[in-house]
Amino acid sequence: MKRKIFLLYGGKSAEHQVSMRTALAVVQALDFNKYEVTPIYITENGQWVKREALESPVKQLNDLIVQPTKKEENSITLFNNSKTNDNEEPPVIFPLLHGTNGEDGTVQGLLEVLNLPYVGNGVLASAAGMDKVIMKNIFAQAGLKQVDFVSVLRYEWEQDKEKVYQLVEEKLTYPYFVKPANLGSSVGINKCRDRNELEKAFVEAFQYDRKIIVEQGIEAREIEIGVIGNEEPKCSVVGEIVPKAEFYDYKAKYEDRDTALIIPADIPEDTYETIKQMAITAFKVLDCSGLIRADFFVTKDGEVYINEVNTMPGFTPVSMFPLLWKHSGVDYPQLIDRLIELGIERYNEKQ
Ligand code: ATP
Ligand code: MG
Ligand code: MG
Ligand code: MG
Protein backbone atom coordinates (compact mmCIF):
# COMPACT_ATOMS: atom_id res chain seq x y z
CA MET A 1 0.00 0.00 0.00
CA LYS A 2 1.43 3.36 -0.99
CA ARG A 3 1.87 5.96 1.72
CA LYS A 4 -0.23 9.03 1.10
CA ILE A 5 1.71 12.28 0.98
CA PHE A 6 0.07 15.69 0.85
CA LEU A 7 2.36 18.43 -0.42
CA LEU A 8 1.58 21.93 0.82
CA TYR A 9 3.20 24.63 -1.25
CA GLY A 10 2.90 28.22 -2.43
CA GLY A 11 1.57 29.94 0.65
CA LYS A 12 0.52 33.34 1.88
CA SER A 13 4.09 34.55 2.15
CA ALA A 14 6.60 36.82 0.47
CA GLU A 15 8.46 33.56 -0.20
CA HIS A 16 5.60 32.07 -2.27
CA GLN A 17 7.70 31.77 -5.43
CA VAL A 18 10.56 30.09 -3.64
CA SER A 19 8.14 27.50 -2.27
CA MET A 20 6.84 26.83 -5.80
CA ARG A 21 10.32 25.94 -6.99
CA THR A 22 10.86 23.71 -4.00
CA ALA A 23 7.55 21.93 -4.65
CA LEU A 24 8.37 21.26 -8.29
CA ALA A 25 11.68 19.71 -7.35
CA VAL A 26 10.17 17.57 -4.57
CA VAL A 27 7.35 16.32 -6.80
CA GLN A 28 9.90 15.23 -9.33
CA ALA A 29 12.04 13.43 -6.78
CA LEU A 30 9.31 11.55 -4.85
CA ASP A 31 9.08 7.85 -5.64
CA PHE A 32 5.59 7.40 -7.12
CA ASN A 33 5.83 3.62 -6.59
CA LYS A 34 6.14 4.25 -2.90
CA TYR A 35 3.98 7.32 -2.35
CA GLU A 36 0.60 8.56 -3.49
CA VAL A 37 1.23 12.26 -3.95
CA THR A 38 -1.55 14.82 -3.59
CA PRO A 39 -0.72 18.47 -4.15
CA ILE A 40 -2.40 21.18 -2.14
CA TYR A 41 -1.65 24.61 -3.51
CA ILE A 42 -1.98 27.60 -1.21
CA THR A 43 -2.57 30.83 -3.12
CA GLU A 44 -0.89 34.11 -2.24
CA ASN A 45 -4.20 35.10 -0.66
CA GLY A 46 -4.18 32.04 1.53
CA GLN A 47 -6.79 29.92 -0.25
CA TRP A 48 -6.12 26.19 -0.16
CA VAL A 49 -6.72 24.29 -3.37
CA LYS A 50 -6.48 20.53 -3.46
CA ARG A 51 -6.47 18.44 -6.56
CA GLU A 52 -6.56 14.73 -7.30
CA ALA A 53 -3.55 12.60 -6.45
CA LEU A 54 -0.96 12.93 -9.20
CA GLU A 55 -0.49 10.07 -11.63
CA SER A 56 3.14 10.99 -12.25
CA PRO A 57 5.52 13.84 -11.43
CA VAL A 58 4.59 17.16 -13.01
CA LYS A 59 7.12 18.77 -15.31
CA GLN A 60 6.36 22.48 -15.15
CA LEU A 61 5.80 24.96 -12.39
CA ASN A 62 2.57 25.94 -14.09
CA ASP A 63 1.21 22.44 -13.58
CA LEU A 64 1.41 23.01 -9.86
CA ILE A 65 -0.63 26.19 -9.86
CA VAL A 66 -4.28 25.44 -9.28
CA GLN A 67 -6.90 28.14 -9.44
CA PRO A 68 -9.42 28.04 -6.62
CA THR A 69 -12.91 27.31 -7.84
CA LYS A 70 -14.74 27.67 -4.56
CA LYS A 71 -14.39 30.70 -2.38
CA GLU A 72 -12.80 28.79 0.42
CA GLU A 73 -11.80 25.26 1.21
CA ASN A 74 -11.98 23.88 4.68
CA SER A 75 -8.68 22.47 5.78
CA ILE A 76 -10.29 19.54 7.56
CA THR A 77 -12.01 18.28 4.42
CA LEU A 78 -8.79 18.93 2.57
CA PHE A 79 -7.00 16.23 4.49
CA ASN A 80 -10.03 14.06 5.04
CA ASN A 81 -11.45 11.22 2.92
CA SER A 82 -7.84 10.20 2.60
CA LYS A 83 -8.31 7.00 4.62
CA THR A 84 -9.84 4.18 2.64
CA ASN A 85 -9.94 1.79 5.60
CA ASP A 86 -9.30 1.86 9.33
CA ASN A 87 -5.98 0.04 9.18
CA GLU A 88 -4.50 2.53 6.80
CA GLU A 89 -1.74 4.77 8.06
CA PRO A 90 -2.64 8.48 8.12
CA PRO A 91 -1.31 10.62 5.27
CA VAL A 92 1.92 12.49 5.89
CA ILE A 93 1.79 16.22 5.25
CA PHE A 94 4.87 17.82 3.74
CA PRO A 95 4.71 21.59 4.32
CA LEU A 96 7.05 22.91 1.63
CA LEU A 97 6.37 26.43 2.77
CA HIS A 98 8.85 29.18 3.49
CA GLY A 99 8.33 32.29 5.58
CA THR A 100 5.12 33.41 7.23
CA ASN A 101 2.01 31.20 7.35
CA GLY A 102 3.92 28.01 6.79
CA GLU A 103 7.46 27.97 8.16
CA ASP A 104 6.37 29.81 11.30
CA GLY A 105 4.37 27.22 13.21
CA THR A 106 0.91 28.27 12.05
CA VAL A 107 0.40 25.40 9.60
CA GLN A 108 2.20 23.08 12.02
CA GLY A 109 -0.38 24.02 14.67
CA LEU A 110 -3.22 23.16 12.32
CA LEU A 111 -1.65 19.77 11.62
CA GLU A 112 -1.17 19.10 15.34
CA VAL A 113 -4.81 19.87 16.00
CA LEU A 114 -5.83 17.50 13.21
CA ASN A 115 -3.47 14.87 14.65
CA LEU A 116 -1.67 14.31 11.39
CA PRO A 117 2.00 13.42 10.91
CA TYR A 118 4.01 16.05 9.08
CA VAL A 119 7.54 16.66 7.92
CA GLY A 120 9.84 19.05 9.71
CA ASN A 121 9.75 21.19 12.77
CA GLY A 122 6.89 21.41 15.23
CA VAL A 123 4.97 24.49 16.34
CA LEU A 124 7.42 25.89 18.86
CA ALA A 125 10.63 25.45 16.86
CA SER A 126 8.99 26.78 13.71
CA ALA A 127 7.65 29.84 15.48
CA ALA A 128 10.82 30.58 17.45
CA GLY A 129 13.00 29.97 14.39
CA MET A 130 10.96 32.34 12.25
CA ASP A 131 11.14 35.27 14.64
CA LYS A 132 14.73 36.48 14.55
CA VAL A 133 14.37 38.40 17.82
CA ILE A 134 12.96 35.46 19.77
CA MET A 135 15.52 33.17 18.15
CA LYS A 136 18.41 35.42 19.09
CA ASN A 137 17.18 35.78 22.66
CA ILE A 138 17.08 31.99 22.98
CA PHE A 139 20.54 31.71 21.41
CA ALA A 140 21.88 34.33 23.82
CA GLN A 141 20.52 32.38 26.74
CA ALA A 142 22.31 29.28 25.43
CA GLY A 143 25.57 31.22 25.20
CA LEU A 144 25.77 31.05 21.40
CA LYS A 145 27.94 33.81 20.01
CA GLN A 146 26.10 36.22 17.73
CA VAL A 147 26.24 39.86 16.60
CA ASP A 148 24.65 42.59 18.72
CA PHE A 149 21.15 43.57 17.74
CA VAL A 150 18.26 45.89 18.56
CA SER A 151 14.61 45.03 18.10
CA VAL A 152 12.07 47.74 17.17
CA LEU A 153 8.29 47.66 16.92
CA ARG A 154 6.52 49.70 14.25
CA TYR A 155 4.48 51.29 17.00
CA GLU A 156 7.60 52.55 18.83
CA TRP A 157 9.10 53.85 15.61
CA GLU A 158 5.94 55.69 14.62
CA GLN A 159 5.81 57.33 18.06
CA ASP A 160 9.31 58.82 17.84
CA LYS A 161 11.53 57.93 14.89
CA GLU A 162 14.45 60.13 15.92
CA LYS A 163 14.57 58.51 19.35
CA VAL A 164 14.61 55.02 17.81
CA TYR A 165 17.41 55.92 15.37
CA GLN A 166 19.46 57.41 18.19
CA LEU A 167 18.97 54.35 20.32
CA VAL A 168 20.18 52.12 17.48
CA GLU A 169 23.17 54.39 16.83
CA GLU A 170 24.13 54.29 20.49
CA LYS A 171 24.08 50.53 20.63
CA LEU A 172 25.61 49.63 17.23
CA THR A 173 28.16 51.04 14.81
CA TYR A 174 27.51 51.33 11.06
CA PRO A 175 27.06 49.31 8.91
CA TYR A 176 23.88 47.62 10.12
CA PHE A 177 21.57 45.03 8.65
CA VAL A 178 17.89 45.89 9.00
CA LYS A 179 15.52 42.93 8.65
CA PRO A 180 11.84 42.17 9.13
CA ALA A 181 11.76 39.95 12.24
CA ASN A 182 9.72 37.23 10.54
CA LEU A 183 10.70 36.39 7.00
CA GLY A 184 13.37 34.78 4.87
CA SER A 185 15.06 34.71 1.46
CA SER A 186 16.50 38.15 2.37
CA VAL A 187 13.16 39.78 1.53
CA GLY A 188 13.00 43.27 3.06
CA ILE A 189 16.64 43.15 4.24
CA ASN A 190 18.98 46.08 3.69
CA LYS A 191 22.52 46.96 4.63
CA CYS A 192 22.84 50.54 5.87
CA ARG A 193 26.00 52.56 6.06
CA ASP A 194 24.51 55.81 7.37
CA ARG A 195 21.42 57.45 8.84
CA ASN A 196 19.90 58.09 5.45
CA GLU A 197 20.09 54.42 4.49
CA LEU A 198 18.87 53.43 7.94
CA GLU A 199 15.71 55.48 7.51
CA LYS A 200 15.01 53.92 4.12
CA ALA A 201 15.70 50.43 5.45
CA PHE A 202 13.21 50.92 8.29
CA VAL A 203 10.48 51.97 5.89
CA GLU A 204 11.05 48.90 3.74
CA ALA A 205 11.37 46.37 6.55
CA PHE A 206 8.20 47.67 8.23
CA GLN A 207 6.27 46.90 5.07
CA TYR A 208 6.70 43.21 5.89
CA ASP A 209 6.40 43.07 9.63
CA ARG A 210 5.32 45.03 12.68
CA LYS A 211 8.65 44.14 14.27
CA ILE A 212 12.12 44.53 12.83
CA ILE A 213 15.62 43.68 13.92
CA VAL A 214 18.68 45.86 13.43
CA GLU A 215 21.91 43.90 13.56
CA GLN A 216 25.53 44.88 13.78
CA GLY A 217 26.93 44.24 10.29
CA ILE A 218 30.13 42.22 10.20
CA GLU A 219 32.78 41.43 7.62
CA ALA A 220 32.85 37.70 7.48
CA ARG A 221 32.67 34.57 5.39
CA GLU A 222 29.23 32.99 5.24
CA ILE A 223 29.17 29.34 6.16
CA GLU A 224 26.07 27.14 6.31
CA ILE A 225 25.43 23.66 7.66
CA GLY A 226 22.53 21.22 7.45
CA VAL A 227 21.18 19.31 10.43
CA ILE A 228 18.72 16.41 10.25
CA GLY A 229 17.27 14.15 12.91
CA ASN A 230 14.95 14.22 15.86
CA GLU A 231 16.43 13.36 19.25
CA GLU A 232 19.86 12.64 17.75
CA PRO A 233 20.47 15.35 15.17
CA LYS A 234 23.35 14.88 12.71
CA CYS A 235 25.31 17.54 10.81
CA SER A 236 26.24 17.68 7.16
CA VAL A 237 29.48 19.03 5.77
CA VAL A 238 29.66 22.83 5.65
CA GLY A 239 29.21 25.05 2.62
CA GLU A 240 30.34 28.58 1.89
CA ILE A 241 28.37 31.22 0.04
CA VAL A 242 30.27 33.73 -2.02
CA PRO A 243 27.81 36.20 -3.51
CA LYS A 244 28.96 38.63 -6.17
CA ALA A 245 26.53 41.16 -4.73
CA GLU A 246 27.24 43.27 -1.64
CA PHE A 247 25.50 40.61 0.44
CA TYR A 248 23.42 37.46 -0.11
CA ASP A 249 20.23 39.28 -1.07
CA TYR A 250 17.12 37.89 -2.80
CA LYS A 251 18.58 38.40 -6.26
CA ALA A 252 21.85 36.72 -5.34
CA LYS A 253 19.87 33.79 -3.95
CA TYR A 254 17.50 33.11 -6.81
CA GLU A 255 18.48 35.09 -9.87
CA ASP A 256 22.27 35.48 -10.01
CA ARG A 257 24.20 32.67 -11.47
CA ASP A 258 27.35 34.30 -10.12
CA THR A 259 26.74 33.39 -6.50
CA ALA A 260 29.15 30.57 -5.73
CA LEU A 261 28.28 27.76 -3.33
CA ILE A 262 31.50 26.07 -2.26
CA ILE A 263 30.97 22.62 -0.75
CA PRO A 264 32.71 21.56 1.34
CA ALA A 265 33.84 24.96 2.55
CA ASP A 266 37.56 25.32 3.00
CA ILE A 267 37.75 26.02 6.73
CA PRO A 268 40.02 24.68 9.48
CA GLU A 269 38.93 21.48 11.21
CA ASP A 270 38.46 23.20 14.59
CA THR A 271 36.22 25.84 13.01
CA TYR A 272 34.13 23.05 11.49
CA GLU A 273 33.88 21.42 14.93
CA THR A 274 32.77 24.70 16.51
CA ILE A 275 30.13 25.19 13.81
CA LYS A 276 28.83 21.65 14.26
CA GLN A 277 28.57 22.08 18.01
CA MET A 278 26.84 25.44 17.70
CA ALA A 279 24.41 24.08 15.10
CA ILE A 280 23.48 21.14 17.34
CA THR A 281 23.06 23.49 20.30
CA ALA A 282 20.83 25.76 18.20
CA PHE A 283 18.78 22.74 17.08
CA LYS A 284 18.32 21.58 20.67
CA VAL A 285 17.59 24.90 22.34
CA LEU A 286 14.91 25.69 19.78
CA ASP A 287 13.55 22.15 20.27
CA CYS A 288 13.84 21.40 16.57
CA SER A 289 12.91 18.21 14.78
CA GLY A 290 13.39 16.95 11.26
CA LEU A 291 15.69 19.52 9.78
CA ILE A 292 17.32 22.93 9.94
CA ARG A 293 19.90 24.82 7.99
CA ALA A 294 22.03 26.92 10.33
CA ASP A 295 23.77 30.00 8.92
CA PHE A 296 27.06 31.27 10.35
CA PHE A 297 29.56 34.06 9.97
CA VAL A 298 33.26 33.27 10.27
CA THR A 299 35.56 36.27 10.63
CA LYS A 300 39.15 36.61 9.45
CA ASP A 301 40.33 35.77 12.98
CA GLY A 302 38.34 32.56 12.92
CA GLU A 303 35.59 33.79 15.27
CA VAL A 304 32.32 31.97 14.67
CA TYR A 305 28.97 33.74 15.02
CA ILE A 306 25.60 32.14 14.46
CA ASN A 307 23.37 34.22 12.18
CA GLU A 308 20.16 32.23 12.16
CA VAL A 309 18.50 28.93 11.52
CA ASN A 310 15.90 28.13 8.89
CA THR A 311 13.37 25.52 9.88
CA MET A 312 12.31 24.91 6.26
CA PRO A 313 15.36 25.87 4.23
CA GLY A 314 15.34 26.32 0.46
CA PHE A 315 14.95 22.84 -0.89
CA THR A 316 15.45 22.70 -4.63
CA PRO A 317 18.24 20.37 -5.83
CA VAL A 318 20.44 23.44 -6.35
CA SER A 319 19.73 24.89 -2.90
CA MET A 320 22.39 24.80 -0.22
CA PHE A 321 20.61 22.37 2.13
CA PRO A 322 20.19 19.43 -0.29
CA LEU A 323 23.64 20.07 -1.76
CA LEU A 324 25.21 19.88 1.70
CA TRP A 325 23.56 16.48 2.21
CA LYS A 326 24.52 15.29 -1.24
CA HIS A 327 28.15 15.95 -0.33
CA SER A 328 27.54 14.14 2.94
CA GLY A 329 26.34 11.01 1.11
CA VAL A 330 22.56 11.56 1.17
CA ASP A 331 21.14 12.30 -2.27
CA TYR A 332 17.98 14.33 -2.91
CA PRO A 333 15.43 11.47 -3.06
CA GLN A 334 17.03 9.81 -0.01
CA LEU A 335 16.88 13.09 1.88
CA ILE A 336 13.16 13.45 1.16
CA ASP A 337 12.54 9.84 2.26
CA ARG A 338 14.52 10.44 5.44
CA LEU A 339 12.57 13.60 6.29
CA ILE A 340 9.27 11.77 5.79
CA GLU A 341 10.51 8.94 8.06
CA LEU A 342 11.54 11.45 10.73
CA GLY A 343 8.10 13.08 10.59
CA ILE A 344 6.40 9.70 11.03
CA GLU A 345 8.79 8.76 13.83
CA ARG A 346 8.00 11.91 15.79
CA TYR A 347 4.26 11.43 15.24
CA ASN A 348 4.40 7.81 16.45
CA GLU A 349 6.28 8.80 19.58
CA LYS A 350 3.46 11.16 20.52
CA GLN A 351 0.63 8.68 19.99
P1 ATP B 1 17.32 32.93 4.49
O1 ATP B 1 16.21 32.52 5.36
O2 ATP B 1 17.02 32.86 3.02
O3 ATP B 1 18.64 32.29 4.79
P2 ATP B 1 16.97 35.53 5.77
O4 ATP B 1 15.99 36.35 5.04
O5 ATP B 1 16.53 34.84 7.00
O6 ATP B 1 17.62 34.49 4.76
P3 ATP B 1 19.57 36.35 6.83
O7 ATP B 1 20.15 35.01 6.59
O8 ATP B 1 19.44 36.78 8.24
O9 ATP B 1 18.18 36.51 6.08
O10 ATP B 1 20.42 37.45 6.07
C1 ATP B 1 20.54 37.43 4.66
C2 ATP B 1 21.93 37.76 4.23
O11 ATP B 1 22.29 39.09 4.63
C3 ATP B 1 23.02 36.90 4.85
O12 ATP B 1 23.16 35.68 4.15
C4 ATP B 1 24.24 37.82 4.72
O13 ATP B 1 24.71 37.87 3.39
C5 ATP B 1 23.65 39.18 5.03
N1 ATP B 1 23.69 39.50 6.46
C6 ATP B 1 22.66 39.35 7.33
N2 ATP B 1 22.97 39.76 8.56
C7 ATP B 1 24.23 40.20 8.50
C8 ATP B 1 25.12 40.79 9.46
N3 ATP B 1 24.74 40.99 10.72
N4 ATP B 1 26.38 41.11 9.03
C9 ATP B 1 26.76 40.89 7.76
N5 ATP B 1 25.96 40.36 6.81
C10 ATP B 1 24.71 40.03 7.16
MG1 MG C 1 16.29 32.84 7.36
MG1 MG D 1 14.63 31.15 5.23
MG1 MG E 1 20.03 33.11 6.11
PDB file of C-alpha atoms in Angstrom, residues 5-11 19-20 22-23 26 30 38 40 42 48 79 91-112 116-123 126 289-291 311-315 336 339-340 343 346:
ATOM      1  CA  ILE A   5       1.707  12.280   0.983  1.00  0.00           C
ATOM      2  CA  PHE A   6       0.068  15.694   0.849  1.00  0.00           C
ATOM      3  CA  LEU A   7       2.357  18.433  -0.420  1.00  0.00           C
ATOM      4  CA  LEU A   8       1.576  21.930   0.822  1.00  0.00           C
ATOM      5  CA  TYR A   9       3.201  24.628  -1.245  1.00  0.00           C
ATOM      6  CA  GLY A  10       2.904  28.219  -2.432  1.00  0.00           C
ATOM      7  CA  GLY A  11       1.572  29.940   0.650  1.00  0.00           C
ATOM      8  CA  SER A  19       8.145  27.499  -2.269  1.00  0.00           C
ATOM      9  CA  MET A  20       6.840  26.829  -5.804  1.00  0.00           C
ATOM     10  CA  THR A  22      10.856  23.711  -4.001  1.00  0.00           C
ATOM     11  CA  ALA A  23       7.548  21.927  -4.652  1.00  0.00           C
ATOM     12  CA  VAL A  26      10.172  17.569  -4.575  1.00  0.00           C
ATOM     13  CA  LEU A  30       9.314  11.553  -4.853  1.00  0.00           C
ATOM     14  CA  THR A  38      -1.553  14.819  -3.591  1.00  0.00           C
ATOM     15  CA  ILE A  40      -2.395  21.184  -2.139  1.00  0.00           C
ATOM     16  CA  ILE A  42      -1.979  27.604  -1.215  1.00  0.00           C
ATOM     17  CA  TRP A  48      -6.120  26.192  -0.156  1.00  0.00           C
ATOM     18  CA  PHE A  79      -7.003  16.231   4.493  1.00  0.00           C
ATOM     19  CA  PRO A  91      -1.312  10.618   5.272  1.00  0.00           C
ATOM     20  CA  VAL A  92       1.924  12.492   5.886  1.00  0.00           C
ATOM     21  CA  ILE A  93       1.785  16.224   5.253  1.00  0.00           C
ATOM     22  CA  PHE A  94       4.866  17.819   3.744  1.00  0.00           C
ATOM     23  CA  PRO A  95       4.715  21.590   4.317  1.00  0.00           C
ATOM     24  CA  LEU A  96       7.047  22.905   1.633  1.00  0.00           C
ATOM     25  CA  LEU A  97       6.374  26.429   2.774  1.00  0.00           C
ATOM     26  CA  HIS A  98       8.850  29.184   3.488  1.00  0.00           C
ATOM     27  CA  GLY A  99       8.328  32.289   5.582  1.00  0.00           C
ATOM     28  CA  THR A 100       5.119  33.411   7.229  1.00  0.00           C
ATOM     29  CA  ASN A 101       2.012  31.205   7.353  1.00  0.00           C
ATOM     30  CA  GLY A 102       3.923  28.009   6.795  1.00  0.00           C
ATOM     31  CA  GLU A 103       7.462  27.970   8.157  1.00  0.00           C
ATOM     32  CA  ASP A 104       6.374  29.807  11.296  1.00  0.00           C
ATOM     33  CA  GLY A 105       4.366  27.217  13.214  1.00  0.00           C
ATOM     34  CA  THR A 106       0.905  28.271  12.054  1.00  0.00           C
ATOM     35  CA  VAL A 107       0.397  25.398   9.600  1.00  0.00           C
ATOM     36  CA  GLN A 108       2.201  23.082  12.018  1.00  0.00           C
ATOM     37  CA  GLY A 109      -0.379  24.023  14.669  1.00  0.00           C
ATOM     38  CA  LEU A 110      -3.219  23.155  12.317  1.00  0.00           C
ATOM     39  CA  LEU A 111      -1.649  19.768  11.623  1.00  0.00           C
ATOM     40  CA  GLU A 112      -1.169  19.103  15.343  1.00  0.00           C
ATOM     41  CA  LEU A 116      -1.667  14.309  11.387  1.00  0.00           C
ATOM     42  CA  PRO A 117       1.999  13.423  10.910  1.00  0.00           C
ATOM     43  CA  TYR A 118       4.011  16.052   9.083  1.00  0.00           C
ATOM     44  CA  VAL A 119       7.536  16.656   7.918  1.00  0.00           C
ATOM     45  CA  GLY A 120       9.840  19.049   9.705  1.00  0.00           C
ATOM     46  CA  ASN A 121       9.747  21.186  12.770  1.00  0.00           C
ATOM     47  CA  GLY A 122       6.888  21.415  15.234  1.00  0.00           C
ATOM     48  CA  VAL A 123       4.973  24.489  16.344  1.00  0.00           C
ATOM     49  CA  SER A 126       8.995  26.782  13.705  1.00  0.00           C
ATOM     50  CA  SER A 289      12.912  18.208  14.782  1.00  0.00           C
ATOM     51  CA  GLY A 290      13.392  16.955  11.264  1.00  0.00           C
ATOM     52  CA  LEU A 291      15.694  19.520   9.781  1.00  0.00           C
ATOM     53  CA  THR A 311      13.365  25.522   9.875  1.00  0.00           C
ATOM     54  CA  MET A 312      12.307  24.911   6.261  1.00  0.00           C
ATOM     55  CA  PRO A 313      15.356  25.870   4.231  1.00  0.00           C
ATOM     56  CA  GLY A 314      15.342  26.316   0.461  1.00  0.00           C
ATOM     57  CA  PHE A 315      14.949  22.843  -0.885  1.00  0.00           C
ATOM     58  CA  ILE A 336      13.162  13.447   1.156  1.00  0.00           C
ATOM     59  CA  LEU A 339      12.569  13.596   6.292  1.00  0.00           C
ATOM     60  CA  ILE A 340       9.274  11.767   5.788  1.00  0.00           C
ATOM     61  CA  GLY A 343       8.102  13.084  10.589  1.00  0.00           C
ATOM     62  CA  ARG A 346       7.996  11.914  15.788  1.00  0.00           C
TER      63      ARG A 346
END
